[in-house]
Coordinates of C-alpha atoms and ligand atoms in Angstrom, one line a residue:
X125 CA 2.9 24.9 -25.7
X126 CA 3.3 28.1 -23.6
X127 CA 2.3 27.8 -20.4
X128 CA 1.1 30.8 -18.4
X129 CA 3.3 33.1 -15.8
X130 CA 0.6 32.9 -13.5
X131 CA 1.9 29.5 -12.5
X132 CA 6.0 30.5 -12.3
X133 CA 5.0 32.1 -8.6
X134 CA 3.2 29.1 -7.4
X135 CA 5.2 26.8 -5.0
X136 CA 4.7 22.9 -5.3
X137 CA 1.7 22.0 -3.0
X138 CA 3.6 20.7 0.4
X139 CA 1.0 17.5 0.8
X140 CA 2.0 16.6 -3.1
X141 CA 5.4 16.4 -2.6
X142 CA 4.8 14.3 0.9
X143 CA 2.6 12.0 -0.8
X144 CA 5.1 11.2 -3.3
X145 CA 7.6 10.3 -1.6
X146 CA 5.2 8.2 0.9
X147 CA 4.3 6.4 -2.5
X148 CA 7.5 5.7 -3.5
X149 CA 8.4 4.1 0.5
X150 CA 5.6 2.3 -0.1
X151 CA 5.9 0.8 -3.3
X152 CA 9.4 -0.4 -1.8
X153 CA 7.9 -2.1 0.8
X154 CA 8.4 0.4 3.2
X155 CA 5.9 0.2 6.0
X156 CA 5.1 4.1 6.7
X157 CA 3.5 5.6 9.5
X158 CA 1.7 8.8 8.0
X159 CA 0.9 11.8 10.3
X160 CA 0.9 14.0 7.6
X161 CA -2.1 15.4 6.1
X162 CA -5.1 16.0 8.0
X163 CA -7.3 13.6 6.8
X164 CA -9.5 12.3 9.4
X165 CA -8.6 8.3 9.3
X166 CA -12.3 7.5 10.9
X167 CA -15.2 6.7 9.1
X168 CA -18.4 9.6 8.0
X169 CA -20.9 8.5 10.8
X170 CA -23.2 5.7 10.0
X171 CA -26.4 8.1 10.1
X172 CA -24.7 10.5 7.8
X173 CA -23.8 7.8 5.3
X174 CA -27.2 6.1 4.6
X175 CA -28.9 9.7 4.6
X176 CA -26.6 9.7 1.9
X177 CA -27.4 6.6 0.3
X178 CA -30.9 7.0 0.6
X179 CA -30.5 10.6 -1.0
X180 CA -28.7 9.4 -4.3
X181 CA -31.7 7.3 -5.2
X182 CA -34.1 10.2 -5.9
X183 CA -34.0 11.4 -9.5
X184 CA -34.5 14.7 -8.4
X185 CA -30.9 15.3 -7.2
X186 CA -29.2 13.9 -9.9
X187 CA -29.7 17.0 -12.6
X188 CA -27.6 20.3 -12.3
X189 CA -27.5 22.2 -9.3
X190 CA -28.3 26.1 -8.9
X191 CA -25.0 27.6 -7.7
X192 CA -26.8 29.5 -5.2
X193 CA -27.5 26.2 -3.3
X194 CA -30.2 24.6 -2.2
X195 CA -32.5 26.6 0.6
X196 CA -32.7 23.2 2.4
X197 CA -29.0 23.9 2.9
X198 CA -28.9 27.2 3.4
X199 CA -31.3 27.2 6.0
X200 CA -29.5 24.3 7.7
X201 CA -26.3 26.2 8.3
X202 CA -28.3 29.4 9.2
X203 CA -29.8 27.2 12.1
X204 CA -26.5 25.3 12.9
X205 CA -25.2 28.7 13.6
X206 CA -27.8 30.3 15.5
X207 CA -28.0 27.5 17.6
X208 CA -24.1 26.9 17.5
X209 CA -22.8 30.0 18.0
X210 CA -25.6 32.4 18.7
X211 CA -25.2 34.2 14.9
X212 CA -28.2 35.1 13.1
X213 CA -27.6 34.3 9.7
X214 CA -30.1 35.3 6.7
X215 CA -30.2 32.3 4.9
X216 CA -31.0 33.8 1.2
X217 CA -28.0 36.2 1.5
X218 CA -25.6 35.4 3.8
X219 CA -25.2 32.0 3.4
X220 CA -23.1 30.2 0.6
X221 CA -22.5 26.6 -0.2
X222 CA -18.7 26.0 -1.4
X223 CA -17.3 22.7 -2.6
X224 CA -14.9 22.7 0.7
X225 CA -13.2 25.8 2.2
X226 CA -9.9 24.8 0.2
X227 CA -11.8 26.0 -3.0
X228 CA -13.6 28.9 -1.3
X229 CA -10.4 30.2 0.0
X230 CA -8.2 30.1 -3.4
X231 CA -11.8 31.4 -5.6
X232 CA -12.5 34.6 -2.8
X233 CA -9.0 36.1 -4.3
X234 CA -10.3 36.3 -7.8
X235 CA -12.8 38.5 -6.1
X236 CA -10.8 40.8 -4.5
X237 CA -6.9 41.3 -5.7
X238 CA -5.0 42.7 -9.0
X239 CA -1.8 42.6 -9.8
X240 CA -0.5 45.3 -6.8
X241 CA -2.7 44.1 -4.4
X242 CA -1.9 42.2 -1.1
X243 CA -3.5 39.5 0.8
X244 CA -2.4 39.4 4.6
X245 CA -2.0 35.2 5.3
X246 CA -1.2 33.9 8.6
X247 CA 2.0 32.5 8.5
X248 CA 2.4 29.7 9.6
X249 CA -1.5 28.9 7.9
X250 CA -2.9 26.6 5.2
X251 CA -0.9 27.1 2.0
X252 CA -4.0 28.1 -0.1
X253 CA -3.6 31.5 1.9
X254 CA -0.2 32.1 0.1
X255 CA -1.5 30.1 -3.2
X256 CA -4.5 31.5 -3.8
X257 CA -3.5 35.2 -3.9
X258 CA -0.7 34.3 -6.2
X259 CA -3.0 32.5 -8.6
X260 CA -5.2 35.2 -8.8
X261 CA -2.3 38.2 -9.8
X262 CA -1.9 39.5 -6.2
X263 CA 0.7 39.0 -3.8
X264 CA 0.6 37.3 -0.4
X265 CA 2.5 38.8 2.7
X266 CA 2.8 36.6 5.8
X267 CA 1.3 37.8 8.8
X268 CA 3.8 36.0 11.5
X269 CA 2.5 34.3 14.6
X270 CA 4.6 33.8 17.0
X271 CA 4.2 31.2 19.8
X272 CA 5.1 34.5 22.9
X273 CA 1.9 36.3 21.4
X274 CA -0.4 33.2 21.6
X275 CA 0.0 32.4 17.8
X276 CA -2.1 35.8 16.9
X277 CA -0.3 38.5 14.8
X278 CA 0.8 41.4 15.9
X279 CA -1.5 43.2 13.4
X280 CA 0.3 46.9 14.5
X281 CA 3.4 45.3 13.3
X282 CA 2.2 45.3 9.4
X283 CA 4.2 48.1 7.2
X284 CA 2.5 50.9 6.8
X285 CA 2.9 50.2 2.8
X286 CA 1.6 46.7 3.1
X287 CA -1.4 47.8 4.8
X288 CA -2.1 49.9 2.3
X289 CA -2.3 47.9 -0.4
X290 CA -3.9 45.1 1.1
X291 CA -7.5 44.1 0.7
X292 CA -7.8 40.8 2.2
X293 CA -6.8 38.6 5.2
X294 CA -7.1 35.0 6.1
X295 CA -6.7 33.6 9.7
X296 CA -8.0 30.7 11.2
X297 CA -8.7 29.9 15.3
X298 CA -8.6 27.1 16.2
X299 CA -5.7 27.0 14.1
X300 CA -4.1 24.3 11.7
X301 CA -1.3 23.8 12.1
X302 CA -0.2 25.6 15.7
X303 CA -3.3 24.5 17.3
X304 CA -3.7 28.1 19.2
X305 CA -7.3 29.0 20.0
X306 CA -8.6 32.2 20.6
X307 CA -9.2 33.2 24.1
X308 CA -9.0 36.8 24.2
X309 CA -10.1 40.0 22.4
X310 CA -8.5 39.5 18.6
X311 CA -11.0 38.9 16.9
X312 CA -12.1 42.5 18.0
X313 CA -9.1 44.1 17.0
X314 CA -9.6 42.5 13.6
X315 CA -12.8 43.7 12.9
X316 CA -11.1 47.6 13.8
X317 CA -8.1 46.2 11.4
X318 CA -10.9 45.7 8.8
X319 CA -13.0 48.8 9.1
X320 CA -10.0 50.9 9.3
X321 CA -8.1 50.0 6.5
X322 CA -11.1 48.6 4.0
X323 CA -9.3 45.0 4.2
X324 CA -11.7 41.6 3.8
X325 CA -11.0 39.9 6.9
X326 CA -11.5 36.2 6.2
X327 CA -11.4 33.6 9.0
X328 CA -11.2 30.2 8.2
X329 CA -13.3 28.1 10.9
X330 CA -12.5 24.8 9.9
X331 CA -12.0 23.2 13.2
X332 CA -14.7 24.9 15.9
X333 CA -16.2 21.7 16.8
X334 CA -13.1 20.0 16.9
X335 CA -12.0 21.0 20.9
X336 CA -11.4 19.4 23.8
X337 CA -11.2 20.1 27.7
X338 CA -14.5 22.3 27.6
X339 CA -13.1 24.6 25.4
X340 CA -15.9 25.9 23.1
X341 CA -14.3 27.8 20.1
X342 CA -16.7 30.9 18.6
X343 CA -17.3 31.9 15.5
X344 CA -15.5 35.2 14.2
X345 CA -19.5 36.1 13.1
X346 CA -20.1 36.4 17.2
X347 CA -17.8 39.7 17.2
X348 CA -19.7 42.9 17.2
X349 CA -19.3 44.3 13.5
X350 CA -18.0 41.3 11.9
X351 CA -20.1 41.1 9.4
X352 CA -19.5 44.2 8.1
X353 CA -16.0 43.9 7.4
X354 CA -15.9 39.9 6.5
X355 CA -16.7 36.5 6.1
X356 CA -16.3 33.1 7.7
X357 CA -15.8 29.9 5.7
X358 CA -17.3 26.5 7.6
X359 CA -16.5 23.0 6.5
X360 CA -17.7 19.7 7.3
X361 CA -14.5 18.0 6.3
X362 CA -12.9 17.5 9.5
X363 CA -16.2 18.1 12.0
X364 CA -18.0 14.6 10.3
X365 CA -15.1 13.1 8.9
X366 CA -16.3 14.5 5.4
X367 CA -13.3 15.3 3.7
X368 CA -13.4 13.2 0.6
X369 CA -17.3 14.7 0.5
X370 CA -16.0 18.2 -0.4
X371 CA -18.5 20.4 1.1
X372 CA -18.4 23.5 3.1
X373 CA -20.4 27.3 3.6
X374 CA -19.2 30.9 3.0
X375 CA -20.9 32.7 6.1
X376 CA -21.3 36.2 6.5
X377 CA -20.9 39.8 4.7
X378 CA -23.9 39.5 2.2
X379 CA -21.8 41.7 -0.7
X380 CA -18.9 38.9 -0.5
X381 CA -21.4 36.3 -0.7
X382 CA -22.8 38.0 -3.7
X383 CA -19.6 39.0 -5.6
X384 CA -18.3 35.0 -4.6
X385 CA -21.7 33.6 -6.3
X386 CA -21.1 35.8 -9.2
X387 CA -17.7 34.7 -9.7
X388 CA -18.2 30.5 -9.2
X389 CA -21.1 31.2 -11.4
X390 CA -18.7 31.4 -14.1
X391 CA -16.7 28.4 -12.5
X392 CA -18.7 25.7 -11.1
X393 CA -22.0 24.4 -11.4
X394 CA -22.6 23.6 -8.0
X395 CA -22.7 20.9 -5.4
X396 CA -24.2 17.7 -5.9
X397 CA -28.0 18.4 -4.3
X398 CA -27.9 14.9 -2.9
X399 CA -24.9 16.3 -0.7
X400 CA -26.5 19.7 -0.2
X401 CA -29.3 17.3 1.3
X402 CA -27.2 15.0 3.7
X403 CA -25.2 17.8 4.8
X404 CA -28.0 19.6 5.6
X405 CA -29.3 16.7 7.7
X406 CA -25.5 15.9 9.6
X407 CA -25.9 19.7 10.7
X408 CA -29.4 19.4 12.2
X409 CA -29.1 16.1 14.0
X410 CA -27.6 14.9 16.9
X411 CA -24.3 15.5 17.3
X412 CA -23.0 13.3 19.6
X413 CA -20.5 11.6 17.1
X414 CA -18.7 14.9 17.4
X415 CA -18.1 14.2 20.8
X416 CA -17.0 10.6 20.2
X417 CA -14.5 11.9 17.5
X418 CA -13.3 14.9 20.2
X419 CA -12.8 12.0 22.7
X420 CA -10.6 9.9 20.5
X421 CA -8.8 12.6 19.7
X422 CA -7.9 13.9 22.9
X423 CA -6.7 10.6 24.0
X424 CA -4.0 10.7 21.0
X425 CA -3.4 14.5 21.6
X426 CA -2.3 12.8 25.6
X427 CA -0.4 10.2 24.3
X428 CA 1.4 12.3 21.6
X429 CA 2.4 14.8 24.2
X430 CA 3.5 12.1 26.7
X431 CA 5.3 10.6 24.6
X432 CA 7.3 13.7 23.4
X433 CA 7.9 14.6 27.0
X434 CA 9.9 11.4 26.9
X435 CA 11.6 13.1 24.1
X436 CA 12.2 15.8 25.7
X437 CA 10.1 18.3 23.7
X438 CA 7.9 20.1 25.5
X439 CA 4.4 20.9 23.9
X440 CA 1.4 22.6 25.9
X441 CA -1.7 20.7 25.3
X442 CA -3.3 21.9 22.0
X443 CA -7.2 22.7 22.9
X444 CA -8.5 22.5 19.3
X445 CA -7.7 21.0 16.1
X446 CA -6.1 17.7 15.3
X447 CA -2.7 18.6 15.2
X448 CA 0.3 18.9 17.6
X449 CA 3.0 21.8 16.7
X450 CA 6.3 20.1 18.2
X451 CA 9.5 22.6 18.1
X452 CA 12.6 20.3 16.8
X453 CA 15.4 18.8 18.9
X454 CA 18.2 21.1 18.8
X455 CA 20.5 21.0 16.2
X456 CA 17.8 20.5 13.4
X457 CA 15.8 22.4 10.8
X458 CA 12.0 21.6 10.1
X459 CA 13.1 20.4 6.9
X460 CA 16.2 18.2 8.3
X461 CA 13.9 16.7 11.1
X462 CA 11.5 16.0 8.7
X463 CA 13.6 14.2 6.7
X464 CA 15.6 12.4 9.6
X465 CA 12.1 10.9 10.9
X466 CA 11.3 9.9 7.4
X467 CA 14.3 8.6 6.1
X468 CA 15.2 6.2 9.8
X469 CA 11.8 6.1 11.1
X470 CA 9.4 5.8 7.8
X471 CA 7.2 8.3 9.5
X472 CA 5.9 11.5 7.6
X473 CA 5.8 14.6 9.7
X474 CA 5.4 17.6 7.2
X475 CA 8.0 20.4 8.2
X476 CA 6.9 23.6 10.0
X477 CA 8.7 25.2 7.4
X478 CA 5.9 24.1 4.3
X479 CA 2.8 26.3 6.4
X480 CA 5.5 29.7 5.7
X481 CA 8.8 31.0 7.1
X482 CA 7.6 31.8 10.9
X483 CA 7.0 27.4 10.8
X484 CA 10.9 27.2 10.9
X485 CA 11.7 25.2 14.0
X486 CA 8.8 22.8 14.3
X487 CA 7.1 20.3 12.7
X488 CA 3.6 19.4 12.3
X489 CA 1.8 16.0 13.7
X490 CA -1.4 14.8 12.8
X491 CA -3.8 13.1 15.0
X492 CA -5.8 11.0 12.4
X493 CA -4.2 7.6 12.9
X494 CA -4.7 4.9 15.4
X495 CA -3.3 5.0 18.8
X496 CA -1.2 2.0 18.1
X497 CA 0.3 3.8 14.7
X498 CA 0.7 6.8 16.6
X499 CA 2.6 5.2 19.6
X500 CA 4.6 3.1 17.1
X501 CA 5.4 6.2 15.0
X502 CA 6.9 8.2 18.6
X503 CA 9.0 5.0 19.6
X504 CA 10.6 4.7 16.2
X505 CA 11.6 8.7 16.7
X506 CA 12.7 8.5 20.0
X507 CA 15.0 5.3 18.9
X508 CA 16.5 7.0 16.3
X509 CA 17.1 10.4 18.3
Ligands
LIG667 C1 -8.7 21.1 6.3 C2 -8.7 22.6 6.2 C3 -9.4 23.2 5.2 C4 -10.0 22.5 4.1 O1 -11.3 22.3 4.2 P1 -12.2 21.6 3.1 O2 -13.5 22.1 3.4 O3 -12.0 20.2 3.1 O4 -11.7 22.2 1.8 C5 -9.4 24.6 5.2 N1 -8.7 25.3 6.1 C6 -8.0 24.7 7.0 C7 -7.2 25.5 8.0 C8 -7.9 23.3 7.1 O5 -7.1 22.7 8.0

C-alpha cells in the first residue's frame, strides 16, 4: 500500500496521544484525574433528552437527510440568533447545519485553499485550525496571541507575503484554550482585515453562552460588515452538554454557505433529522440549564484559581469558556509540566504547547470534572511541586 503525502504534514491529534496514555494508567490501575479534553462531564438536560427519545420513534426521521437541513432547523438557529445576539439571519441561505464545528472547520478549507495558499490560525487555537488547512493542500501560519495584547493578534504584524497569499482565518472569542473574551473593537478590525485583503474570516463561537460574571459574549455576525467578509460556526456541544450528539450551524456569508453545501454534498449525507428536530427544540426553549451549567462552572473556575494561588501561579479569572490557561512554575516547559503532573500526580493537563508554539509556557485545565476531582487533582500538584 502507498499511502498519500497529504497525511506526512499532519501532526498526531494532541487529545489522541493524551487519551492513550490515560488508557494505558488506567488499565494499570492507575486512578487518573482527567482535565484534559473539553468534554462537558454533565449530563444533556433532561428536556433535551426525551425530546430526543420521543423524536427517534417517528418513522419519518429515520430515512436520509437533505444536506441542506431541515427548515425546522434552520429557522431555529435563525431565531436563536436574532433573539441571542440581535443578528438577522435568512434562514434558507445563510444558515447551515454541520455535524459539529470540528467537521465544519477542517471541510471550509477544501473550499477555499490550494497548494500555495495560506490559512491565518490563531495560535494558540483548536488544532483543526492548523489540520485542516494542511489536509486540504494549503498551509497554516499561526497568528500569535499573546497574553500583553489580551490574547488578540496583532493582525498588522502579519508579513506582507503571508497576507497575501492567504484566504482564510480562524479565531475564536471566547477562546479555548486562553479563555480571553472580546471586549473591545477587534472584531472590527477583522472585518477591515477581511475586506482589505479578500481573506475568509472564520470565527469559531463555540463557547458564547458559556460566561460568567455578567459577561455576555457577541457574536462576530453583530459587527457591521461581517457578513460580507465571513462566517461564524455555532455548536451545541459544549452550550447543552451535546458533544457526543455532533451537531452544530455554519452562520453567515450566504456564498460560503453555498460553496460549503456544495462541497459536503459530495461528503456527507446529512444529520440525523431526529437531531435536526431536538436541536431545534434545545435552541427555542428555556434556557435556564445554561445558567445552571455557567453556575457550576464558575464555582470550579474559583476553586481552580484559589487553589493555584496557593501554588503560586497567578491566573486572572477567565470570563468565558471552560478552561483555565495556567503559565508553568518556573523552571518547566509545557511539555515537561505536563508530564511531571502526569507521571507523580496521575492528572492529565494537555501542554500549552499542543494548541501551537505561542502555548509554550502554560498548560491547559479543564473545568468538566467534579469539584471533588478537581480539588483532589490541585492537592496532588501542589504536593509534588
Ligand atoms: C469544542 C470545540 C469545537 C468543537 O465543536 P463540535 O461542535 O463539538 O465539533 C470547536 N471549536 C472549539 C474552539 C472548541 O473548543
Amino acid at each position: 500500500m502507498r499511502f498519500s503525502h497529504r497525511m506526512d504534514g499532519l501532526p498526531p491529534y494532541l487529545f489522541a496521544e493524551i487519551e492513550r496514555k490515560v488508557f494505558e494508567k488506567r488499565k494499570a490501575g492507575v486512578d487518573v484525574i482527567s482535565l484534559g479534553i473539553g468534554d462537558p462531564d454533565m449530563p444533556t438536560p433532561a428536556h433535551i433528552v426525551a425530546e430526543m427519545q420521543r423524536q427517534v420513534a417517528y418513522p419519518a426521521n429515520h430515512q436520509y437527510p437533505n444536506n441542506r437541513g431541515l427548515d425546522e432547523f434552520r429557522q431555529a438557529v435563525a431565531d436563536f440568533y436574532q433573539i441571542r445576539f440581535g443578528v438577522g439571519l435568512d434562514p434558507e441561505k445563510e444558515v447551515f447545519p454541520l455535524l459539529g464545528a470540528k467537521e465544519g472547520i477542517a471541510h471550509i478549507c477544501f473550499n477555499f485553499l490550494d497548494a500555495g495558499d495560506v490559512c491565518l490560525g490563531a495560535d494558540p487555537g483548536y488544532p483543526v485550525y492548523a489540520g485542516g488547512p494542511v489536509l486540504a493542500g494549503g498551509a497554516a501560519v499561526p497568528l500569535p496571541l499573546r497574553p500583553e495584547l489580551g490574547f488578540q493578534p496583532d493582525l498588522a504584524a502579519i508579513p506582507e507575503d503571508v497576507t497575501a497569499r492567504a484566504k482564510m482565518l480562524f479565531v475564536n472569542y471566547p477562546n479555548n484554550p486562553t479563555g480571553a473574551v472580546i471586549e473591545n473593537d477587534f472584531f472590527e478590525h477583522l472585518v477591515e482585515f477581511g475586506r482589505r485583503h479578500g481573506v475568509c474570516i472564520i470565527h469559531d463561537n463555540a463557547y458564547s453562552e458559556i460566561t460568567f460574571d455578567g459577561y455576555i459574549a457577541p457574536s462576530f455576525l453583530e459587527t457591521p460588515g461581517a457578513r460580507d467578509v465571513g462566517i461564524e460556526f455555532y455548536s451545541l456541544s459544549k452550550t447543552y452538554n451535546m458533544t457526543g450528539w455532533r451537531i452544530g450551524a455554519a452562520v453567515g456569508n450566504a456564498r460560503v454557505i453555498e460553496a460549503l453545501w456544495r462541497l459536503k454534498t459530495n461528503i456527507d449525507s446529512g444529520m440525523f433529522q431526529a437531531l435536526q428536530r431536538t436541536a431545534a427544540f434545545a435552541m427555542s426553549s428555556s434556557q435556564q440549564c445554561v445558567r445552571d451549567m455557567n453556575d457550576i462552572y464558575r464555582r470550579r473556575r474559583d476553586l481552580v484559581v484559589g487553589a493555584l494561588a496557593g501554588i503560586g501561579i497567578k491566573v486572572t479569572p477567565p470570563k468565558g469558556t471552560i478552561y483555565i490557561w495556567a503559565p508553568v512554575p518556573d523552571g518547566y516547559s509545557s511539555a515537561s509540566f505536563a508530564e511531571m503532573v502526569l507521571e507523580k500526580c496521575a492528572v492529565v493537563v494537555p501542554p500549552g504547547s499542543g494548541y501551537g508554539p505561542s502555548g509554550e509556557g502554560f498548560v491547559r485545565i479543564s473545568l468538566t470534572a467534579p469539584d471533588e476531582r478537581i480539588a483532589e487533582a490541585l492537592e496532588r500538584i501542589k504536593e509534588n511541586l
